[in-house]
Amino acid sequence: MAKKKVSIPQYGTVMRRGIQYYRTRITDADGKRVDLYAETSEELYEKELEARRQVEEAVFRRKHPTVAEYCEKWLLMQSAKVSSSTLKGYTQNMNNYIVKPLGDMYLSEVTADDIRLALIPLSQKSAGLYSTVNMLLKCVFYSAERNQLLDYNPCVGISAKGGKPGKKKNALTDEQVKLLLETVRELPPYVFIMIGLYSGLRREEILALQWDCVFLDVPTPYISVRRAWRTEHNRPVISTTLKTKAAQRDIPIPKCLADCLRQVKATSISEYVIADSKGQPLADSQFKRLWQYVVVRSTKERTYYKYVNGQSIKCKVTPIPGGHQKNNPKLVYSLDFDVTPHQLRHTYITNLLYAGVDPKTVQYLAGHENSKTTRRHRIFPGRGGIFGGGHPLLAAADLQRDGGLHLHPCACARGGAVFLHGHRLFCHRQAGKDAEIPKKDRHHIPGQHFALSAAEPLRGQFQGPNARSGADAAAL
């Protein structure tokens, strides 16, 4: 059968550099006019057909993107709102648990059953990972629905509950705290652990702490949280962007931590409290090596590989408490419990609650934006408390329980201690009634330190640069 003859349109011609070309114009996917050139009309006709096919495909893709394409677009939109570390976590989870099972499907083809099937492997993972991937799925499909790319959202009715519940990390007991400090006393992570246990700072807050935010030469030493640490490509980045607004706070510290920091400051060559040998903040890999001083001294089961006759054999070993490492006899397995950096903060908060400090005050000291986060810390009976009455806040604990006055951990710029009674903010004066602080004047409370004693549990005198005179204090 003879091949059907193709009807080729009549194209116009133009001269370019002395050569005659056939020319036509088409409209691309963005609505712009594009010129196409060829030396023969047949060649130009083929170019035109290919270009129109690509335009139609691009228009179709925009109206009907695949899951992988829209996930990539959603991540690009989020990059302007979230930190690089958060975006990295989103990208990794999305590629592993959304794009792999659903990436080749068009958004409009995905059904609720497809999503449930994609979530099945996550049921064997942690509840936290399951919740994160579930959130990402819903964000992607709800965004597509708002942009009218979907007639029906398949995520409607998908439960957020799933995964294996994680093992809860309890606060360290007083005996464990004592053993931990004795184990690392002469080791590099000692200062980090002391700050975590006795001020409750987050890891990123400790690693970003500079000496200009550590006030030791005042009646009540305190730490001011103003910076946070993060890493990009294993390089430290210090910024003033904290985890939440509540993370900016001033924390009074006990005598043991103040003495420890004075000793470190006397020999420090860096502006950072925790620094490397060159005085720079730690990178992510450097912090991991720092914490290995703790891990290698625990009795946690270890896995290693050895080669026998050219084959790799997996071996497990469980250290015995009090035993010594074979390759390093000086290293003793003295920690019969697991400890993480965040567990230090958890221990600090738990001990404050056990000591009777008002939960609202603990919420401030912990930098929690929501009080529910503070209430998640469990109190166990029979705990002695690691502060032993030496924390500045604990002097007022009995009065808080008996009198209902909730001490707020900052001092009033007008010369008295600030406390909360219900939801109202008051300033306690030495003479006269307690006066409520108007909302318009509350910005004068700088949130610096305060001095407490057993004799005057609610008396405090602000020592910072914004302290006011006695006449100003009497005007309250």
Tab-separated table of C-alpha atoms in Angstrom:
chain	number	residue	atom	x	y	z
A	1	MET	CA	0.000	0.000	0.000
A	2	ALA	CA	1.367	3.370	-0.971
A	3	LYS	CA	2.374	5.728	1.830
A	4	LYS	CA	-0.041	8.602	2.333
A	5	LYS	CA	1.369	11.875	1.078
A	6	VAL	CA	1.769	14.513	3.800
A	7	SER	CA	0.446	17.952	3.021
A	8	ILE	CA	3.151	20.446	3.990
A	9	PRO	CA	2.013	24.009	4.640
A	10	GLN	CA	3.425	26.927	2.697
A	11	TYR	CA	5.976	28.676	4.956
A	12	GLY	CA	7.422	32.112	4.557
A	13	THR	CA	11.122	32.643	3.968
A	14	VAL	CA	13.713	34.959	5.470
A	15	MET	CA	17.364	35.699	4.661
A	16	ARG	CA	19.838	35.253	7.528
A	17	ARG	CA	23.548	35.841	6.829
A	18	GLY	CA	22.983	35.335	3.156
A	19	ILE	CA	21.143	32.025	3.536
A	20	GLN	CA	17.431	31.543	2.877
A	21	TYR	CA	15.466	29.859	5.705
A	22	TYR	CA	11.857	28.799	6.020
A	23	ARG	CA	10.217	30.263	9.119
A	24	THR	CA	7.074	29.736	11.239
A	25	ARG	CA	5.874	30.827	14.668
A	26	ILE	CA	4.145	28.878	17.477
A	27	THR	CA	2.935	29.748	20.997
A	28	ASP	CA	4.769	27.961	23.827
A	29	ALA	CA	3.337	26.769	27.156
A	30	ASP	CA	3.955	30.190	28.741
A	31	GLY	CA	2.005	32.007	26.001
A	32	LYS	CA	5.098	33.435	24.301
A	33	ARG	CA	5.637	33.449	20.533
A	34	VAL	CA	8.632	31.341	19.441
A	35	ASP	CA	10.255	31.377	15.958
A	36	LEU	CA	11.283	28.124	14.269
A	37	TYR	CA	13.725	28.002	11.313
A	38	ALA	CA	14.823	25.316	8.848
A	39	GLU	CA	16.504	25.155	5.452
A	40	THR	CA	13.687	23.081	3.902
A	41	SER	CA	9.943	23.168	4.379
A	42	GLU	CA	9.860	19.420	5.239
A	43	GLU	CA	12.425	19.883	8.018
A	44	LEU	CA	10.519	22.889	9.363
A	45	TYR	CA	7.271	20.926	9.334
A	46	GLU	CA	8.853	18.183	11.488
A	47	LYS	CA	10.244	20.790	13.885
A	48	GLU	CA	6.822	22.377	14.185
A	49	LEU	CA	5.117	19.063	14.972
A	50	GLU	CA	7.713	18.207	17.642
A	51	ALA	CA	7.471	21.679	19.212
A	52	ARG	CA	3.664	21.546	19.350
A	53	ARG	CA	3.833	18.087	20.946
A	54	GLN	CA	6.177	19.412	23.633
A	55	VAL	CA	3.894	22.412	24.279
A	56	GLU	CA	0.837	20.191	24.651
A	57	GLU	CA	2.721	17.888	26.999
A	58	ALA	CA	3.915	20.830	29.124
A	59	VAL	CA	0.381	22.239	29.342
A	60	PHE	CA	-0.964	18.824	30.287
A	61	ARG	CA	1.751	18.380	32.941
A	62	ARG	CA	0.823	21.685	34.517
A	63	LYS	CA	-2.812	20.752	34.724
A	64	HIS	CA	-2.125	17.112	35.595
A	65	PRO	CA	1.252	16.872	37.397
A	66	THR	CA	2.573	13.625	38.805
A	67	VAL	CA	3.007	13.197	42.539
A	68	ALA	CA	6.803	13.479	42.178
A	69	GLU	CA	6.556	16.722	40.193
A	70	TYR	CA	4.159	18.381	42.604
A	71	CYS	CA	6.159	17.228	45.642
A	72	GLU	CA	9.233	18.894	44.150
A	73	LYS	CA	7.231	22.088	43.583
A	74	TRP	CA	5.810	21.992	47.134
A	75	LEU	CA	9.287	21.622	48.642
A	76	LEU	CA	10.487	24.584	46.565
A	77	MET	CA	7.628	26.700	47.945
A	78	GLN	CA	8.470	25.633	51.517
A	79	SER	CA	12.136	26.565	51.151
A	80	ALA	CA	11.247	30.228	51.722
A	81	LYS	CA	9.558	29.490	55.063
A	82	VAL	CA	11.520	26.743	56.821
A	83	SER	CA	15.144	26.289	57.821
A	84	SER	CA	17.566	24.319	55.693
A	85	SER	CA	17.691	21.444	58.203
A	86	THR	CA	13.894	21.186	58.289
A	87	LEU	CA	13.746	21.261	54.486
A	88	LYS	CA	16.391	18.548	54.329
A	89	GLY	CA	14.304	16.330	56.614
A	90	TYR	CA	11.156	16.989	54.574
A	91	THR	CA	12.975	16.124	51.336
A	92	GLN	CA	14.408	12.899	52.688
A	93	ASN	CA	11.107	11.652	54.127
A	94	MET	CA	9.168	12.682	51.026
A	95	ASN	CA	11.547	10.918	48.636
A	96	ASN	CA	11.651	7.729	50.706
A	97	TYR	CA	8.009	7.319	51.670
A	98	ILE	CA	5.901	9.341	49.184
A	99	VAL	CA	7.753	9.651	45.877
A	100	LYS	CA	8.915	6.024	45.781
A	101	PRO	CA	5.448	4.415	46.024
A	102	LEU	CA	3.361	7.190	44.421
A	103	GLY	CA	5.754	9.376	42.406
A	104	ASP	CA	4.877	8.097	38.901
A	105	MET	CA	1.122	8.478	39.401
A	106	TYR	CA	-0.785	11.584	38.356
A	107	LEU	CA	-2.199	13.521	41.293
A	108	SER	CA	-5.722	13.129	39.980
A	109	GLU	CA	-5.282	9.321	39.788
A	110	VAL	CA	-4.290	8.824	43.434
A	111	THR	CA	-7.025	7.315	45.593
A	112	ALA	CA	-7.385	6.941	49.349
A	113	ASP	CA	-6.497	3.251	49.011
A	114	ASP	CA	-3.230	4.154	47.273
A	115	ILE	CA	-2.299	6.386	50.208
A	116	ARG	CA	-3.197	3.714	52.770
A	117	LEU	CA	-1.069	1.191	50.889
A	118	ALA	CA	1.844	3.660	50.821
A	119	LEU	CA	1.567	4.083	54.603
A	120	ILE	CA	1.717	0.334	55.338
A	121	PRO	CA	5.558	0.146	55.478
A	122	LEU	CA	5.518	3.083	57.908
A	123	SER	CA	3.395	1.108	60.376
A	124	GLN	CA	6.617	-0.712	61.341
A	125	LYS	CA	8.457	2.575	61.867
A	126	SER	CA	8.225	4.975	64.803
A	127	ALA	CA	5.030	6.892	65.510
A	128	GLY	CA	6.932	10.152	65.032
A	129	LEU	CA	8.046	9.241	61.497
A	130	TYR	CA	4.536	8.006	60.634
A	131	SER	CA	3.043	11.290	61.822
A	132	THR	CA	5.586	13.348	59.846
A	133	VAL	CA	4.981	11.511	56.561
A	134	ASN	CA	1.221	11.684	57.144
A	135	MET	CA	1.531	15.445	57.611
A	136	LEU	CA	3.577	15.810	54.412
A	137	LEU	CA	1.047	13.796	52.415
A	138	LYS	CA	-1.830	15.939	53.600
A	139	CYS	CA	0.072	19.178	52.994
A	140	VAL	CA	0.851	18.180	49.407
A	141	PHE	CA	-2.668	17.053	48.511
A	142	TYR	CA	-4.432	19.910	50.330
A	143	SER	CA	-2.166	22.364	48.480
A	144	ALA	CA	-3.034	20.702	45.163
A	145	GLU	CA	-6.724	20.892	46.027
A	146	ARG	CA	-6.496	24.619	46.816
A	147	ASN	CA	-4.829	25.164	43.434
A	148	GLN	CA	-7.736	23.348	41.740
A	149	LEU	CA	-5.564	20.488	40.509
A	150	LEU	CA	-7.832	17.948	42.220
A	151	ASP	CA	-11.564	17.450	42.195
A	152	TYR	CA	-11.349	15.172	45.221
A	153	ASN	CA	-8.759	15.070	47.989
A	154	PRO	CA	-7.834	11.431	48.736
A	155	CYS	CA	-6.303	12.380	52.113
A	156	VAL	CA	-9.716	13.160	53.610
A	157	GLY	CA	-10.406	10.609	56.311
A	158	ILE	CA	-6.826	9.284	56.523
A	159	SER	CA	-5.985	8.816	60.200
A	160	ALA	CA	-2.816	10.381	61.574
A	161	LYS	CA	-2.395	7.591	64.142
A	162	GLY	CA	0.022	4.828	63.320
A	163	GLY	CA	3.519	3.513	63.790
A	164	LYS	CA	5.145	1.996	66.805
A	165	PRO	CA	5.099	4.178	69.926
A	166	GLY	CA	8.601	5.267	70.856
A	167	LYS	CA	10.216	4.275	74.094
A	168	LYS	CA	9.827	7.126	76.564
A	169	LYS	CA	13.043	8.543	77.919
A	170	ASN	CA	12.755	9.047	81.652
A	171	ALA	CA	14.677	11.720	83.481
A	172	LEU	CA	17.934	10.606	85.061
A	173	THR	CA	17.772	9.698	88.733
A	174	ASP	CA	19.953	11.485	91.277
A	175	GLU	CA	22.296	8.474	91.436
A	176	GLN	CA	22.600	8.398	87.645
A	177	VAL	CA	23.372	12.122	87.533
A	178	LYS	CA	26.086	11.680	90.154
A	179	LEU	CA	27.595	8.704	88.314
A	180	LEU	CA	27.482	10.518	84.960
A	181	LEU	CA	29.277	13.587	86.316
A	182	GLU	CA	31.923	11.464	88.038
A	183	THR	CA	32.524	9.541	84.804
A	184	VAL	CA	33.044	12.590	82.566
A	185	ARG	CA	34.559	14.988	85.103
A	186	GLU	CA	37.942	15.264	83.384
A	187	LEU	CA	36.604	14.705	79.863
A	188	PRO	CA	35.612	17.195	77.101
A	189	PRO	CA	31.791	16.748	77.415
A	190	TYR	CA	31.780	17.679	81.130
A	191	VAL	CA	30.909	21.361	80.601
A	192	PHE	CA	28.188	20.509	78.082
A	193	ILE	CA	26.610	18.044	80.506
A	194	MET	CA	26.781	20.489	83.424
A	195	ILE	CA	25.016	23.203	81.406
A	196	GLY	CA	22.361	20.740	80.230
A	197	LEU	CA	21.673	19.380	83.708
A	198	TYR	CA	21.635	22.669	85.620
A	199	SER	CA	20.173	25.132	83.104
A	200	GLY	CA	18.042	22.928	80.845
A	201	LEU	CA	19.266	24.473	77.596
A	202	ARG	CA	18.642	22.681	74.331
A	203	ARG	CA	21.630	21.251	72.469
A	204	GLU	CA	21.539	24.018	69.854
A	205	GLU	CA	21.365	26.645	72.616
A	206	ILE	CA	24.371	25.236	74.488
A	207	LEU	CA	26.551	24.984	71.383
A	208	ALA	CA	25.694	28.591	70.422
A	209	LEU	CA	26.237	29.988	73.938
A	210	GLN	CA	28.784	32.797	74.085
A	211	TRP	CA	30.402	34.371	77.106
A	212	ASP	CA	28.586	37.655	76.554
A	213	CYS	CA	25.385	35.828	77.518
A	214	VAL	CA	26.844	34.245	80.672
A	215	PHE	CA	26.606	36.601	83.666
A	216	LEU	CA	28.689	35.301	86.573
A	217	ASP	CA	29.693	38.518	88.412
A	218	VAL	CA	26.215	39.358	89.697
A	219	PRO	CA	24.462	38.381	92.956
A	220	THR	CA	22.473	35.714	91.129
A	221	PRO	CA	24.390	34.323	88.118
A	222	TYR	CA	22.288	33.613	85.058
A	223	ILE	CA	22.456	32.591	81.410
A	224	SER	CA	20.729	34.563	78.672
A	225	VAL	CA	19.549	32.516	75.686
A	226	ARG	CA	19.817	34.616	72.528
A	227	ARG	CA	21.424	32.382	69.862
A	228	ALA	CA	20.952	28.962	68.313
A	229	TRP	CA	23.338	26.543	66.589
A	230	ARG	CA	22.674	24.574	63.446
A	231	THR	CA	24.795	23.050	60.700
A	232	GLU	CA	24.809	23.245	56.921
A	233	HIS	CA	26.936	20.657	55.156
A	234	ASN	CA	28.588	19.857	58.508
A	235	ARG	CA	29.586	23.483	59.058
A	236	PRO	CA	28.289	25.365	62.117
A	237	VAL	CA	25.948	28.304	61.616
A	238	ILE	CA	25.111	30.535	64.597
A	239	SER	CA	21.978	32.661	64.280
A	240	THR	CA	19.642	34.676	66.468
A	241	THR	CA	16.640	32.730	65.147
A	242	LEU	CA	15.555	30.523	68.028
A	243	LYS	CA	13.238	27.528	67.966
A	244	THR	CA	10.268	29.553	69.229
A	245	LYS	CA	9.654	33.025	70.612
A	246	ALA	CA	9.537	31.514	74.098
A	247	ALA	CA	13.100	30.189	73.660
A	248	GLN	CA	14.486	33.681	74.328
A	249	ARG	CA	14.788	33.668	78.109
A	250	ASP	CA	17.085	34.286	81.098
A	251	ILE	CA	17.865	31.335	83.341
A	252	PRO	CA	19.273	31.664	86.881
A	253	ILE	CA	21.902	29.015	87.517
A	254	PRO	CA	22.976	27.262	90.738
A	255	LYS	CA	26.351	27.752	92.395
A	256	CYS	CA	27.850	24.490	91.110
A	257	LEU	CA	27.305	25.476	87.483
A	258	ALA	CA	28.451	29.056	88.088
A	259	ASP	CA	31.712	27.791	89.644
A	260	CYS	CA	32.234	25.390	86.729
A	261	LEU	CA	31.746	28.156	84.163
A	262	ARG	CA	34.123	30.496	86.034
A	263	GLN	CA	36.878	27.870	85.812
A	264	VAL	CA	36.248	27.319	82.103
A	265	LYS	CA	36.137	31.037	81.360
A	266	ALA	CA	39.472	31.613	83.094
A	267	THR	CA	41.263	29.381	80.574
A	268	SER	CA	39.055	29.910	77.530
A	269	ILE	CA	40.499	31.394	74.333
A	270	SER	CA	37.158	31.548	72.543
A	271	GLU	CA	34.044	33.674	72.690
A	272	TYR	CA	32.059	30.418	72.755
A	273	VAL	CA	31.582	28.400	75.935
A	274	ILE	CA	31.793	25.123	73.984
A	275	ALA	CA	34.405	25.443	71.232
A	276	ASP	CA	36.958	23.445	69.286
A	277	SER	CA	40.741	23.803	69.558
A	278	LYS	CA	40.665	26.879	67.291
A	279	GLY	CA	37.980	28.628	69.337
A	280	GLN	CA	35.239	28.068	66.748
A	281	PRO	CA	31.799	26.528	67.375
A	282	LEU	CA	31.576	22.776	66.908
A	283	ALA	CA	30.539	21.172	63.641
A	284	ASP	CA	28.005	18.344	63.666
A	285	SER	CA	30.667	15.654	63.338
A	286	GLN	CA	32.706	17.284	66.123
A	287	PHE	CA	29.742	17.195	68.497
A	288	LYS	CA	29.125	13.534	67.680
A	289	ARG	CA	32.750	12.771	68.570
A	290	LEU	CA	32.339	14.792	71.754
A	291	TRP	CA	29.328	12.729	72.818
A	292	GLN	CA	31.153	9.490	72.015
A	293	TYR	CA	33.099	10.011	75.239
A	294	VAL	CA	29.803	9.228	76.992
A	295	VAL	CA	28.612	6.476	74.655
A	296	VAL	CA	31.798	4.382	74.798
A	297	ARG	CA	31.633	4.328	78.608
A	298	SER	CA	28.137	2.885	78.711
A	299	THR	CA	27.202	-0.805	78.782
A	300	LYS	CA	25.018	-0.507	75.695
A	301	GLU	CA	25.253	-3.470	73.312
A	302	ARG	CA	27.659	-2.840	70.465
A	303	THR	CA	27.854	-4.228	66.930
A	304	TYR	CA	31.035	-4.511	64.930
A	305	TYR	CA	32.303	-6.376	61.870
A	306	LYS	CA	35.426	-8.468	61.483
A	307	TYR	CA	36.860	-10.190	58.461
A	308	VAL	CA	37.500	-13.938	58.528
A	309	ASN	CA	38.870	-15.579	55.364
A	310	GLY	CA	37.854	-12.531	53.334
A	311	GLN	CA	34.249	-12.556	54.619
A	312	SER	CA	32.643	-9.858	56.773
A	313	ILE	CA	31.110	-11.309	59.941
A	314	LYS	CA	28.755	-9.314	62.146
A	315	CYS	CA	29.543	-9.609	65.858
A	316	LYS	CA	27.814	-8.283	68.965
A	317	VAL	CA	29.309	-7.557	72.352
A	318	THR	CA	27.685	-6.478	75.608
A	319	PRO	CA	30.117	-4.729	78.000
A	320	ILE	CA	30.030	-5.648	81.667
A	321	PRO	CA	29.653	-2.787	84.205
A	322	GLY	CA	33.060	-2.065	85.710
A	323	GLY	CA	34.882	-3.819	82.872
A	324	HIS	CA	37.659	-2.349	80.754
A	325	GLN	CA	37.916	-1.968	77.012
A	326	LYS	CA	40.412	-4.406	75.520
A	327	ASN	CA	42.096	-1.888	73.234
A	328	ASN	CA	42.096	0.841	75.896
A	329	PRO	CA	42.415	-0.566	79.444
A	330	LYS	CA	42.007	2.938	80.950
A	331	LEU	CA	38.438	3.146	79.617
A	332	VAL	CA	35.960	1.767	82.169
A	333	TYR	CA	32.358	0.819	81.377
A	334	SER	CA	30.875	2.730	84.298
A	335	LEU	CA	27.482	3.826	82.919
A	336	ASP	CA	24.853	1.085	83.182
A	337	PHE	CA	22.203	3.289	81.554
A	338	ASP	CA	21.691	5.111	78.269
A	339	VAL	CA	21.789	8.900	78.170
A	340	THR	CA	21.133	11.350	75.331
A	341	PRO	CA	21.848	15.097	75.162
A	342	HIS	CA	18.129	15.921	75.326
A	343	GLN	CA	17.764	13.765	78.425
A	344	LEU	CA	19.847	16.313	80.342
A	345	ARG	CA	17.221	18.971	79.618
A	346	HIS	CA	14.449	16.528	80.530
A	347	THR	CA	16.149	15.899	83.885
A	348	TYR	CA	16.410	19.628	84.606
A	349	ILE	CA	12.708	20.243	83.964
A	350	THR	CA	11.612	17.186	85.951
A	351	ASN	CA	13.670	18.189	88.971
A	352	LEU	CA	12.263	21.721	88.955
A	353	LEU	CA	8.721	20.339	88.933
A	354	TYR	CA	9.575	17.891	91.710
A	355	ALA	CA	11.044	20.698	93.815
A	356	GLY	CA	7.692	22.507	93.709
A	357	VAL	CA	8.501	25.306	91.282
A	358	ASP	CA	5.334	26.662	89.710
A	359	PRO	CA	4.642	24.988	86.311
A	360	LYS	CA	4.235	28.386	84.645
A	361	THR	CA	7.716	29.351	85.831
A	362	VAL	CA	9.112	26.015	84.649
A	363	GLN	CA	7.509	26.639	81.258
A	364	TYR	CA	9.368	29.957	81.016
A	365	LEU	CA	12.705	28.463	82.099
A	366	ALA	CA	12.344	25.580	79.649
A	367	GLY	CA	11.447	27.892	76.772
A	368	HIS	CA	8.243	25.976	76.020
A	369	GLU	CA	5.717	27.849	73.922
A	370	ASN	CA	2.895	25.551	75.054
A	371	SER	CA	2.277	24.537	78.666
A	372	LYS	CA	1.238	21.059	77.486
A	373	THR	CA	4.852	20.388	76.580
A	374	THR	CA	5.896	21.159	80.152
A	375	ARG	CA	3.160	18.972	81.637
A	376	ARG	CA	4.393	15.953	79.684
A	377	HIS	CA	7.323	15.605	82.078
A	378	ARG	CA	6.481	12.978	84.644
A	379	ILE	CA	7.269	13.246	88.349
A	380	PHE	CA	8.387	10.103	90.148
A	381	PRO	CA	7.995	9.709	93.928
A	382	GLY	CA	11.068	9.404	96.072
A	383	ARG	CA	13.302	11.710	94.049
A	384	GLY	CA	15.716	13.854	95.986
A	385	GLY	CA	16.334	16.505	93.319
A	386	ILE	CA	19.735	17.304	91.853
A	387	PHE	CA	19.659	20.916	93.076
A	388	GLY	CA	19.550	20.060	96.770
A	389	GLY	CA	18.003	23.454	97.566
A	390	GLY	CA	20.856	25.242	95.822
A	391	HIS	CA	18.912	26.603	92.881
A	392	PRO	CA	17.850	30.261	93.158
A	393	LEU	CA	14.244	29.391	92.367
A	394	LEU	CA	13.849	26.802	95.101
A	395	ALA	CA	14.059	29.331	97.929
A	396	ALA	CA	10.584	30.544	97.001
A	397	ALA	CA	9.072	27.114	96.409
A	398	ASP	CA	7.404	26.827	99.826
A	399	LEU	CA	5.806	30.259	99.527
A	400	GLN	CA	4.521	29.390	96.067
A	401	ARG	CA	2.821	26.263	97.353
A	402	ASP	CA	1.377	27.874	100.479
A	403	GLY	CA	0.567	31.400	99.382
A	404	GLY	CA	-0.440	30.869	95.773
A	405	LEU	CA	2.082	33.427	94.515
A	406	HIS	CA	3.767	32.200	91.351
A	407	LEU	CA	7.223	33.638	90.931
A	408	HIS	CA	8.147	34.676	87.428
A	409	PRO	CA	11.866	34.255	86.628
A	410	CYS	CA	12.678	37.830	85.813
A	411	ALA	CA	13.069	41.032	87.729
A	412	CYS	CA	11.001	44.127	87.359
A	413	ALA	CA	12.807	47.147	86.006
A	414	ARG	CA	10.938	49.195	88.582
A	415	GLY	CA	12.691	47.586	91.515
A	416	GLY	CA	10.754	44.488	92.602
A	417	ALA	CA	10.258	40.831	91.813
A	418	VAL	CA	7.688	39.889	89.224
A	419	PHE	CA	5.180	37.127	89.857
A	420	LEU	CA	2.035	35.738	88.287
A	421	HIS	CA	-1.235	35.413	90.156
A	422	GLY	CA	-3.645	33.589	87.900
A	423	HIS	CA	-3.188	35.265	84.533
A	424	ARG	CA	-2.264	38.690	85.939
A	425	LEU	CA	1.280	40.030	86.188
A	426	PHE	CA	2.254	41.802	89.435
A	427	CYS	CA	5.318	43.551	90.848
A	428	HIS	CA	6.054	42.975	94.536
A	429	ARG	CA	7.304	45.998	96.467
A	430	GLN	CA	8.870	46.255	99.899
A	431	ALA	CA	6.193	48.661	101.077
A	432	GLY	CA	2.542	48.908	100.134
A	433	LYS	CA	0.351	46.581	98.154
A	434	ASP	CA	1.411	44.490	95.215
A	435	ALA	CA	0.707	46.503	92.073
A	436	GLU	CA	-0.473	45.012	88.808
A	437	ILE	CA	1.770	45.914	85.881
A	438	PRO	CA	-0.199	47.505	83.006
A	439	LYS	CA	0.161	45.864	79.614
A	440	LYS	CA	1.625	49.050	78.130
A	441	ASP	CA	4.508	48.940	80.643
A	442	ARG	CA	5.328	45.264	80.429
A	443	HIS	CA	7.946	45.843	77.752
A	444	HIS	CA	10.032	47.483	80.481
A	445	ILE	CA	10.574	44.076	82.097
A	446	PRO	CA	13.888	43.070	80.566
A	447	GLY	CA	13.822	39.480	81.764
A	448	GLN	CA	17.234	39.687	83.376
A	449	HIS	CA	18.221	37.995	86.644
A	450	PHE	CA	16.888	38.350	90.147
A	451	ALA	CA	18.281	37.745	93.630
A	452	LEU	CA	16.491	35.404	96.001
A	453	SER	CA	17.170	34.313	99.546
A	454	ALA	CA	15.335	32.289	102.154
A	455	ALA	CA	14.695	35.428	104.203
A	456	GLU	CA	13.191	37.393	101.307
A	457	PRO	CA	11.783	34.766	98.934
A	458	LEU	CA	9.940	37.297	96.783
A	459	ARG	CA	12.331	40.207	97.087
A	460	GLY	CA	14.583	40.891	94.130
A	461	GLN	CA	16.550	43.829	92.868
A	462	PHE	CA	17.249	44.188	89.157
A	463	GLN	CA	20.940	44.563	88.474
A	464	GLY	CA	20.954	45.078	84.711
A	465	PRO	CA	21.707	48.204	82.687
A	466	ASN	CA	18.043	49.261	82.682
A	467	ALA	CA	17.697	49.411	86.476
A	468	ARG	CA	15.722	52.378	87.734
A	469	SER	CA	16.213	54.660	90.674
A	470	GLY	CA	14.311	54.448	93.960
A	471	ALA	CA	12.118	57.374	92.915
A	472	ASP	CA	11.084	55.518	89.773
A	473	ALA	CA	10.360	52.404	91.797
A	474	ALA	CA	8.183	54.320	94.234
A	475	ALA	CA	6.160	55.756	91.344
A	476	LEU	CA	4.728	52.319	90.509
